[in-house]
């Protein structure tokens, strides 16, 4: 029942929100999976990128990555990457739609794909890409951020959870989701 209620709520909110599309056909595309557990106190699935990687090492991120030429669409990209990185089977995700696109500092056009997953799934971090997989209670992001980072005209919130520091593009996408879908008022200047 909880899964149905959460799904219905998020589908309605997504229908009311016109996701931002950034017309940048020359940028490489990436898709990330914003997976929320269907339970009374929902959690958000996040990863810690491996320390040995050449970019984004040691950063908290959503499962996801660059779109491959054989990917049907950006949703396929996000689901494929989540399977490769954390062992999440595509049929374990109820995809609800896409959220606001963002451009990474490395020039990728990133599309967050919102999905619902069952609580208690076993996630296994791919050692080639990740040092950890973890879930954060969504309620953490209803609280004031731990601090802010300024980048140009953008004010990016950051959050601390256990030993993890959630910042940058990931925290920006979380803040936009919380503002758009849960009526939070997380300050970000544009």
PDB file of C-alpha atoms in Angstrom:
ATOM      1  CA  UNK A   1       0.000   0.000   0.000  1.00  0.00           C
ATOM      2  CA  UNK A   2       2.815   2.419   0.851  1.00  0.00           C
ATOM      3  CA  UNK A   3       4.414   1.835  -2.563  1.00  0.00           C
ATOM      4  CA  UNK A   4       1.126   2.664  -4.280  1.00  0.00           C
ATOM      5  CA  UNK A   5       0.612   5.841  -2.213  1.00  0.00           C
ATOM      6  CA  UNK A   6       4.172   7.076  -2.790  1.00  0.00           C
ATOM      7  CA  UNK A   7       3.977   6.257  -6.499  1.00  0.00           C
ATOM      8  CA  UNK A   8       0.628   8.038  -6.887  1.00  0.00           C
ATOM      9  CA  UNK A   9       1.905  11.095  -5.023  1.00  0.00           C
ATOM     10  CA  UNK A  10       5.111  11.342  -7.084  1.00  0.00           C
ATOM     11  CA  UNK A  11       3.333  10.720 -10.398  1.00  0.00           C
ATOM     12  CA  UNK A  12       0.926  13.563  -9.583  1.00  0.00           C
ATOM     13  CA  UNK A  13       3.745  15.920  -8.588  1.00  0.00           C
ATOM     14  CA  UNK A  14       5.754  15.071 -11.707  1.00  0.00           C
ATOM     15  CA  UNK A  15       2.673  15.740 -13.857  1.00  0.00           C
ATOM     16  CA  UNK A  16       2.340  19.188 -12.247  1.00  0.00           C
ATOM     17  CA  UNK A  17       6.033  20.013 -12.786  1.00  0.00           C
ATOM     18  CA  UNK A  18       7.489  20.871 -16.177  1.00  0.00           C
ATOM     19  CA  UNK A  19      11.050  19.477 -16.009  1.00  0.00           C
ATOM     20  CA  UNK A  20      13.788  21.847 -17.162  1.00  0.00           C
ATOM     21  CA  UNK A  21      15.276  20.860 -20.521  1.00  0.00           C
ATOM     22  CA  UNK A  22      18.598  22.344 -21.540  1.00  0.00           C
ATOM     23  CA  UNK A  23      18.971  22.650 -25.326  1.00  0.00           C
ATOM     24  CA  UNK A  24      22.629  21.636 -25.664  1.00  0.00           C
ATOM     25  CA  UNK A  25      22.795  19.031 -28.472  1.00  0.00           C
ATOM     26  CA  UNK A  26      26.601  19.253 -28.561  1.00  0.00           C
ATOM     27  CA  UNK A  27      27.008  18.037 -24.957  1.00  0.00           C
ATOM     28  CA  UNK A  28      27.565  14.386 -24.088  1.00  0.00           C
ATOM     29  CA  UNK A  29      24.590  12.957 -22.204  1.00  0.00           C
ATOM     30  CA  UNK A  30      24.510  11.178 -18.856  1.00  0.00           C
ATOM     31  CA  UNK A  31      21.641   9.643 -16.925  1.00  0.00           C
ATOM     32  CA  UNK A  32      21.419   9.055 -13.177  1.00  0.00           C
ATOM     33  CA  UNK A  33      18.882   7.022 -11.235  1.00  0.00           C
ATOM     34  CA  UNK A  34      17.188   8.808  -8.350  1.00  0.00           C
ATOM     35  CA  UNK A  35      15.833   5.711  -6.597  1.00  0.00           C
ATOM     36  CA  UNK A  36      13.511   6.192  -3.620  1.00  0.00           C
ATOM     37  CA  UNK A  37      12.473   3.306  -1.383  1.00  0.00           C
ATOM     38  CA  UNK A  38       8.734   2.693  -1.007  1.00  0.00           C
ATOM     39  CA  UNK A  39       8.274   2.757   2.763  1.00  0.00           C
ATOM     40  CA  UNK A  40       6.771   4.930   5.489  1.00  0.00           C
ATOM     41  CA  UNK A  41      10.087   6.787   5.853  1.00  0.00           C
ATOM     42  CA  UNK A  42      11.477   6.682   2.285  1.00  0.00           C
ATOM     43  CA  UNK A  43      15.202   6.575   1.633  1.00  0.00           C
ATOM     44  CA  UNK A  44      17.321   7.749  -1.282  1.00  0.00           C
ATOM     45  CA  UNK A  45      19.867   5.376  -2.853  1.00  0.00           C
ATOM     46  CA  UNK A  46      23.346   6.891  -3.177  1.00  0.00           C
ATOM     47  CA  UNK A  47      26.865   5.688  -3.926  1.00  0.00           C
ATOM     48  CA  UNK A  48      30.390   6.641  -2.957  1.00  0.00           C
ATOM     49  CA  UNK A  49      32.626   6.680  -6.010  1.00  0.00           C
ATOM     50  CA  UNK A  50      35.857   4.714  -5.665  1.00  0.00           C
ATOM     51  CA  UNK A  51      38.975   6.531  -4.501  1.00  0.00           C
ATOM     52  CA  UNK A  52      41.049   5.063  -7.372  1.00  0.00           C
ATOM     53  CA  UNK A  53      38.955   6.636 -10.164  1.00  0.00           C
ATOM     54  CA  UNK A  54      40.416   9.369 -12.358  1.00  0.00           C
ATOM     55  CA  UNK A  55      37.438  11.717 -11.874  1.00  0.00           C
ATOM     56  CA  UNK A  56      34.895  12.308  -9.113  1.00  0.00           C
ATOM     57  CA  UNK A  57      36.871   9.987  -6.833  1.00  0.00           C
ATOM     58  CA  UNK A  58      35.500   9.744  -3.306  1.00  0.00           C
ATOM     59  CA  UNK A  59      32.376  11.743  -4.170  1.00  0.00           C
ATOM     60  CA  UNK A  60      28.807  10.815  -3.302  1.00  0.00           C
ATOM     61  CA  UNK A  61      26.696  10.334  -6.426  1.00  0.00           C
ATOM     62  CA  UNK A  62      23.570   8.737  -7.797  1.00  0.00           C
ATOM     63  CA  UNK A  63      24.082   5.511  -9.712  1.00  0.00           C
ATOM     64  CA  UNK A  64      24.510   6.554 -13.317  1.00  0.00           C
ATOM     65  CA  UNK A  65      26.853   7.555 -16.059  1.00  0.00           C
ATOM     66  CA  UNK A  66      27.448   8.417 -19.667  1.00  0.00           C
ATOM     67  CA  UNK A  67      24.925   7.418 -22.306  1.00  0.00           C
ATOM     68  CA  UNK A  68      26.220   4.667 -24.588  1.00  0.00           C
ATOM     69  CA  UNK A  69      25.372   4.726 -28.322  1.00  0.00           C
ATOM     70  CA  UNK A  70      23.335   1.520 -27.943  1.00  0.00           C
ATOM     71  CA  UNK A  71      21.148   2.927 -25.122  1.00  0.00           C
ATOM     72  CA  UNK A  72      17.552   3.382 -26.353  1.00  0.00           C
ATOM     73  CA  UNK A  73      17.094   6.530 -24.298  1.00  0.00           C
ATOM     74  CA  UNK A  74      18.372   8.248 -21.178  1.00  0.00           C
ATOM     75  CA  UNK A  75      16.121   6.108 -18.950  1.00  0.00           C
ATOM     76  CA  UNK A  76      17.841   3.015 -20.345  1.00  0.00           C
ATOM     77  CA  UNK A  77      21.189   4.639 -19.555  1.00  0.00           C
ATOM     78  CA  UNK A  78      20.261   5.276 -15.912  1.00  0.00           C
ATOM     79  CA  UNK A  79      18.884   1.743 -15.441  1.00  0.00           C
ATOM     80  CA  UNK A  80      21.885   0.114 -17.158  1.00  0.00           C
ATOM     81  CA  UNK A  81      24.338   2.085 -15.065  1.00  0.00           C
ATOM     82  CA  UNK A  82      22.455   1.321 -11.825  1.00  0.00           C
ATOM     83  CA  UNK A  83      22.613  -2.372 -12.681  1.00  0.00           C
ATOM     84  CA  UNK A  84      26.344  -2.195 -13.437  1.00  0.00           C
ATOM     85  CA  UNK A  85      27.206  -0.115 -10.366  1.00  0.00           C
ATOM     86  CA  UNK A  86      24.956  -1.458  -7.589  1.00  0.00           C
ATOM     87  CA  UNK A  87      23.391  -4.643  -8.982  1.00  0.00           C
ATOM     88  CA  UNK A  88      19.915  -3.128  -9.181  1.00  0.00           C
ATOM     89  CA  UNK A  89      17.928  -5.061 -11.767  1.00  0.00           C
ATOM     90  CA  UNK A  90      15.956  -2.803 -14.154  1.00  0.00           C
ATOM     91  CA  UNK A  91      12.751  -4.733 -13.343  1.00  0.00           C
ATOM     92  CA  UNK A  92      13.210  -3.790  -9.663  1.00  0.00           C
ATOM     93  CA  UNK A  93      12.712  -0.097 -10.541  1.00  0.00           C
ATOM     94  CA  UNK A  94       9.347   1.485 -11.218  1.00  0.00           C
ATOM     95  CA  UNK A  95      10.366   4.432 -13.394  1.00  0.00           C
ATOM     96  CA  UNK A  96       8.131   7.457 -12.863  1.00  0.00           C
ATOM     97  CA  UNK A  97       9.771   9.921 -15.232  1.00  0.00           C
ATOM     98  CA  UNK A  98      12.592  12.410 -15.604  1.00  0.00           C
ATOM     99  CA  UNK A  99      13.366  15.515 -13.585  1.00  0.00           C
ATOM    100  CA  UNK A 100      15.249  18.780 -14.237  1.00  0.00           C
ATOM    101  CA  UNK A 101      18.350  18.461 -16.408  1.00  0.00           C
ATOM    102  CA  UNK A 102      21.624  19.973 -15.221  1.00  0.00           C
ATOM    103  CA  UNK A 103      25.031  20.504 -16.807  1.00  0.00           C
ATOM    104  CA  UNK A 104      28.010  19.128 -14.919  1.00  0.00           C
ATOM    105  CA  UNK A 105      31.232  21.076 -14.566  1.00  0.00           C
ATOM    106  CA  UNK A 106      32.763  18.512 -16.932  1.00  0.00           C
ATOM    107  CA  UNK A 107      30.289  19.385 -19.674  1.00  0.00           C
ATOM    108  CA  UNK A 108      27.787  16.529 -19.427  1.00  0.00           C
ATOM    109  CA  UNK A 109      24.062  17.098 -19.844  1.00  0.00           C
ATOM    110  CA  UNK A 110      22.733  15.082 -16.892  1.00  0.00           C
ATOM    111  CA  UNK A 111      19.137  13.852 -16.724  1.00  0.00           C
ATOM    112  CA  UNK A 112      17.910  12.504 -13.368  1.00  0.00           C
ATOM    113  CA  UNK A 113      15.477   9.585 -13.756  1.00  0.00           C
ATOM    114  CA  UNK A 114      13.079   9.173 -10.828  1.00  0.00           C
ATOM    115  CA  UNK A 115      12.174   5.650  -9.765  1.00  0.00           C
ATOM    116  CA  UNK A 116      10.648   3.732  -6.872  1.00  0.00           C
ATOM    117  CA  UNK A 117      12.319   0.623  -5.446  1.00  0.00           C
ATOM    118  CA  UNK A 118      11.331  -1.835  -2.718  1.00  0.00           C
ATOM    119  CA  UNK A 119      13.017  -1.320   0.658  1.00  0.00           C
ATOM    120  CA  UNK A 120      15.596  -3.829   1.830  1.00  0.00           C
ATOM    121  CA  UNK A 121      17.094  -4.728  -1.557  1.00  0.00           C
ATOM    122  CA  UNK A 122      20.672  -6.000  -1.468  1.00  0.00           C
ATOM    123  CA  UNK A 123      22.875  -3.490  -3.242  1.00  0.00           C
ATOM    124  CA  UNK A 124      26.381  -4.575  -4.156  1.00  0.00           C
ATOM    125  CA  UNK A 125      28.954  -1.899  -4.968  1.00  0.00           C
ATOM    126  CA  UNK A 126      30.953  -2.636  -8.110  1.00  0.00           C
ATOM    127  CA  UNK A 127      34.571  -2.468  -6.869  1.00  0.00           C
ATOM    128  CA  UNK A 128      35.660  -1.089 -10.248  1.00  0.00           C
ATOM    129  CA  UNK A 129      33.556   2.030  -9.697  1.00  0.00           C
ATOM    130  CA  UNK A 130      32.381   2.330  -6.085  1.00  0.00           C
ATOM    131  CA  UNK A 131      33.603   2.162  -2.514  1.00  0.00           C
ATOM    132  CA  UNK A 132      30.085   2.067  -1.017  1.00  0.00           C
ATOM    133  CA  UNK A 133      26.341   1.960  -1.637  1.00  0.00           C
ATOM    134  CA  UNK A 134      24.051   3.420   1.009  1.00  0.00           C
ATOM    135  CA  UNK A 135      20.574   4.786   1.612  1.00  0.00           C
ATOM    136  CA  UNK A 136      19.809   8.138   3.219  1.00  0.00           C
ATOM    137  CA  UNK A 137      16.448   8.954   4.847  1.00  0.00           C
ATOM    138  CA  UNK A 138      14.657  11.461   2.633  1.00  0.00           C
ATOM    139  CA  UNK A 139      13.805  13.434   5.780  1.00  0.00           C
ATOM    140  CA  UNK A 140      17.464  14.503   6.027  1.00  0.00           C
ATOM    141  CA  UNK A 141      16.915  16.689   2.970  1.00  0.00           C
ATOM    142  CA  UNK A 142      13.917  18.409   4.573  1.00  0.00           C
ATOM    143  CA  UNK A 143      16.321  19.808   7.192  1.00  0.00           C
ATOM    144  CA  UNK A 144      18.510  22.859   6.624  1.00  0.00           C
ATOM    145  CA  UNK A 145      21.713  21.929   4.749  1.00  0.00           C
ATOM    146  CA  UNK A 146      24.925  21.379   6.718  1.00  0.00           C
ATOM    147  CA  UNK A 147      26.459  24.243   4.733  1.00  0.00           C
ATOM    148  CA  UNK A 148      26.481  25.894   1.312  1.00  0.00           C
ATOM    149  CA  UNK A 149      29.061  26.211  -1.444  1.00  0.00           C
ATOM    150  CA  UNK A 150      29.033  29.158  -3.809  1.00  0.00           C
ATOM    151  CA  UNK A 151      29.822  28.606  -7.494  1.00  0.00           C
ATOM    152  CA  UNK A 152      29.233  31.710  -9.581  1.00  0.00           C
ATOM    153  CA  UNK A 153      25.595  32.687  -9.137  1.00  0.00           C
ATOM    154  CA  UNK A 154      24.627  29.272  -7.779  1.00  0.00           C
ATOM    155  CA  UNK A 155      24.392  28.486  -4.093  1.00  0.00           C
ATOM    156  CA  UNK A 156      24.769  24.715  -3.668  1.00  0.00           C
ATOM    157  CA  UNK A 157      23.604  23.046  -0.449  1.00  0.00           C
ATOM    158  CA  UNK A 158      25.568  20.201   1.115  1.00  0.00           C
ATOM    159  CA  UNK A 159      24.526  17.548   3.612  1.00  0.00           C
ATOM    160  CA  UNK A 160      26.344  15.265   6.022  1.00  0.00           C
ATOM    161  CA  UNK A 161      25.063  11.758   6.731  1.00  0.00           C
ATOM    162  CA  UNK A 162      27.093   9.336   8.840  1.00  0.00           C
ATOM    163  CA  UNK A 163      30.591   9.572   7.312  1.00  0.00           C
ATOM    164  CA  UNK A 164      29.316  10.734   3.916  1.00  0.00           C
ATOM    165  CA  UNK A 165      29.421  14.315   2.615  1.00  0.00           C
ATOM    166  CA  UNK A 166      26.776  14.951  -0.060  1.00  0.00           C
ATOM    167  CA  UNK A 167      27.571  18.012  -2.143  1.00  0.00           C
ATOM    168  CA  UNK A 168      27.991  19.341  -5.673  1.00  0.00           C
ATOM    169  CA  UNK A 169      25.762  18.284  -8.531  1.00  0.00           C
ATOM    170  CA  UNK A 170      24.230  15.441  -6.489  1.00  0.00           C
ATOM    171  CA  UNK A 171      23.069  17.731  -3.681  1.00  0.00           C
ATOM    172  CA  UNK A 172      21.845  20.270  -6.226  1.00  0.00           C
ATOM    173  CA  UNK A 173      19.664  17.629  -7.918  1.00  0.00           C
ATOM    174  CA  UNK A 174      18.391  16.473  -4.503  1.00  0.00           C
ATOM    175  CA  UNK A 175      17.530  20.035  -3.458  1.00  0.00           C
ATOM    176  CA  UNK A 176      15.658  20.678  -6.718  1.00  0.00           C
ATOM    177  CA  UNK A 177      13.745  17.414  -6.283  1.00  0.00           C
ATOM    178  CA  UNK A 178      12.822  18.281  -2.700  1.00  0.00           C
ATOM    179  CA  UNK A 179      11.706  21.786  -3.730  1.00  0.00           C
ATOM    180  CA  UNK A 180       9.706  20.607  -6.752  1.00  0.00           C
ATOM    181  CA  UNK A 181       8.148  17.414  -5.417  1.00  0.00           C
ATOM    182  CA  UNK A 182       7.911  17.983  -1.648  1.00  0.00           C
ATOM    183  CA  UNK A 183       7.453  21.774  -1.480  1.00  0.00           C
ATOM    184  CA  UNK A 184      10.657  22.334   0.466  1.00  0.00           C
ATOM    185  CA  UNK A 185      12.270  25.737   0.353  1.00  0.00           C
ATOM    186  CA  UNK A 186      15.959  24.952  -0.035  1.00  0.00           C
ATOM    187  CA  UNK A 187      17.667  28.151  -1.067  1.00  0.00           C
ATOM    188  CA  UNK A 188      19.685  28.118  -4.301  1.00  0.00           C
ATOM    189  CA  UNK A 189      20.507  31.317  -6.185  1.00  0.00           C
ATOM    190  CA  UNK A 190      20.646  31.214  -9.960  1.00  0.00           C
TER     191      UNK A 190
END
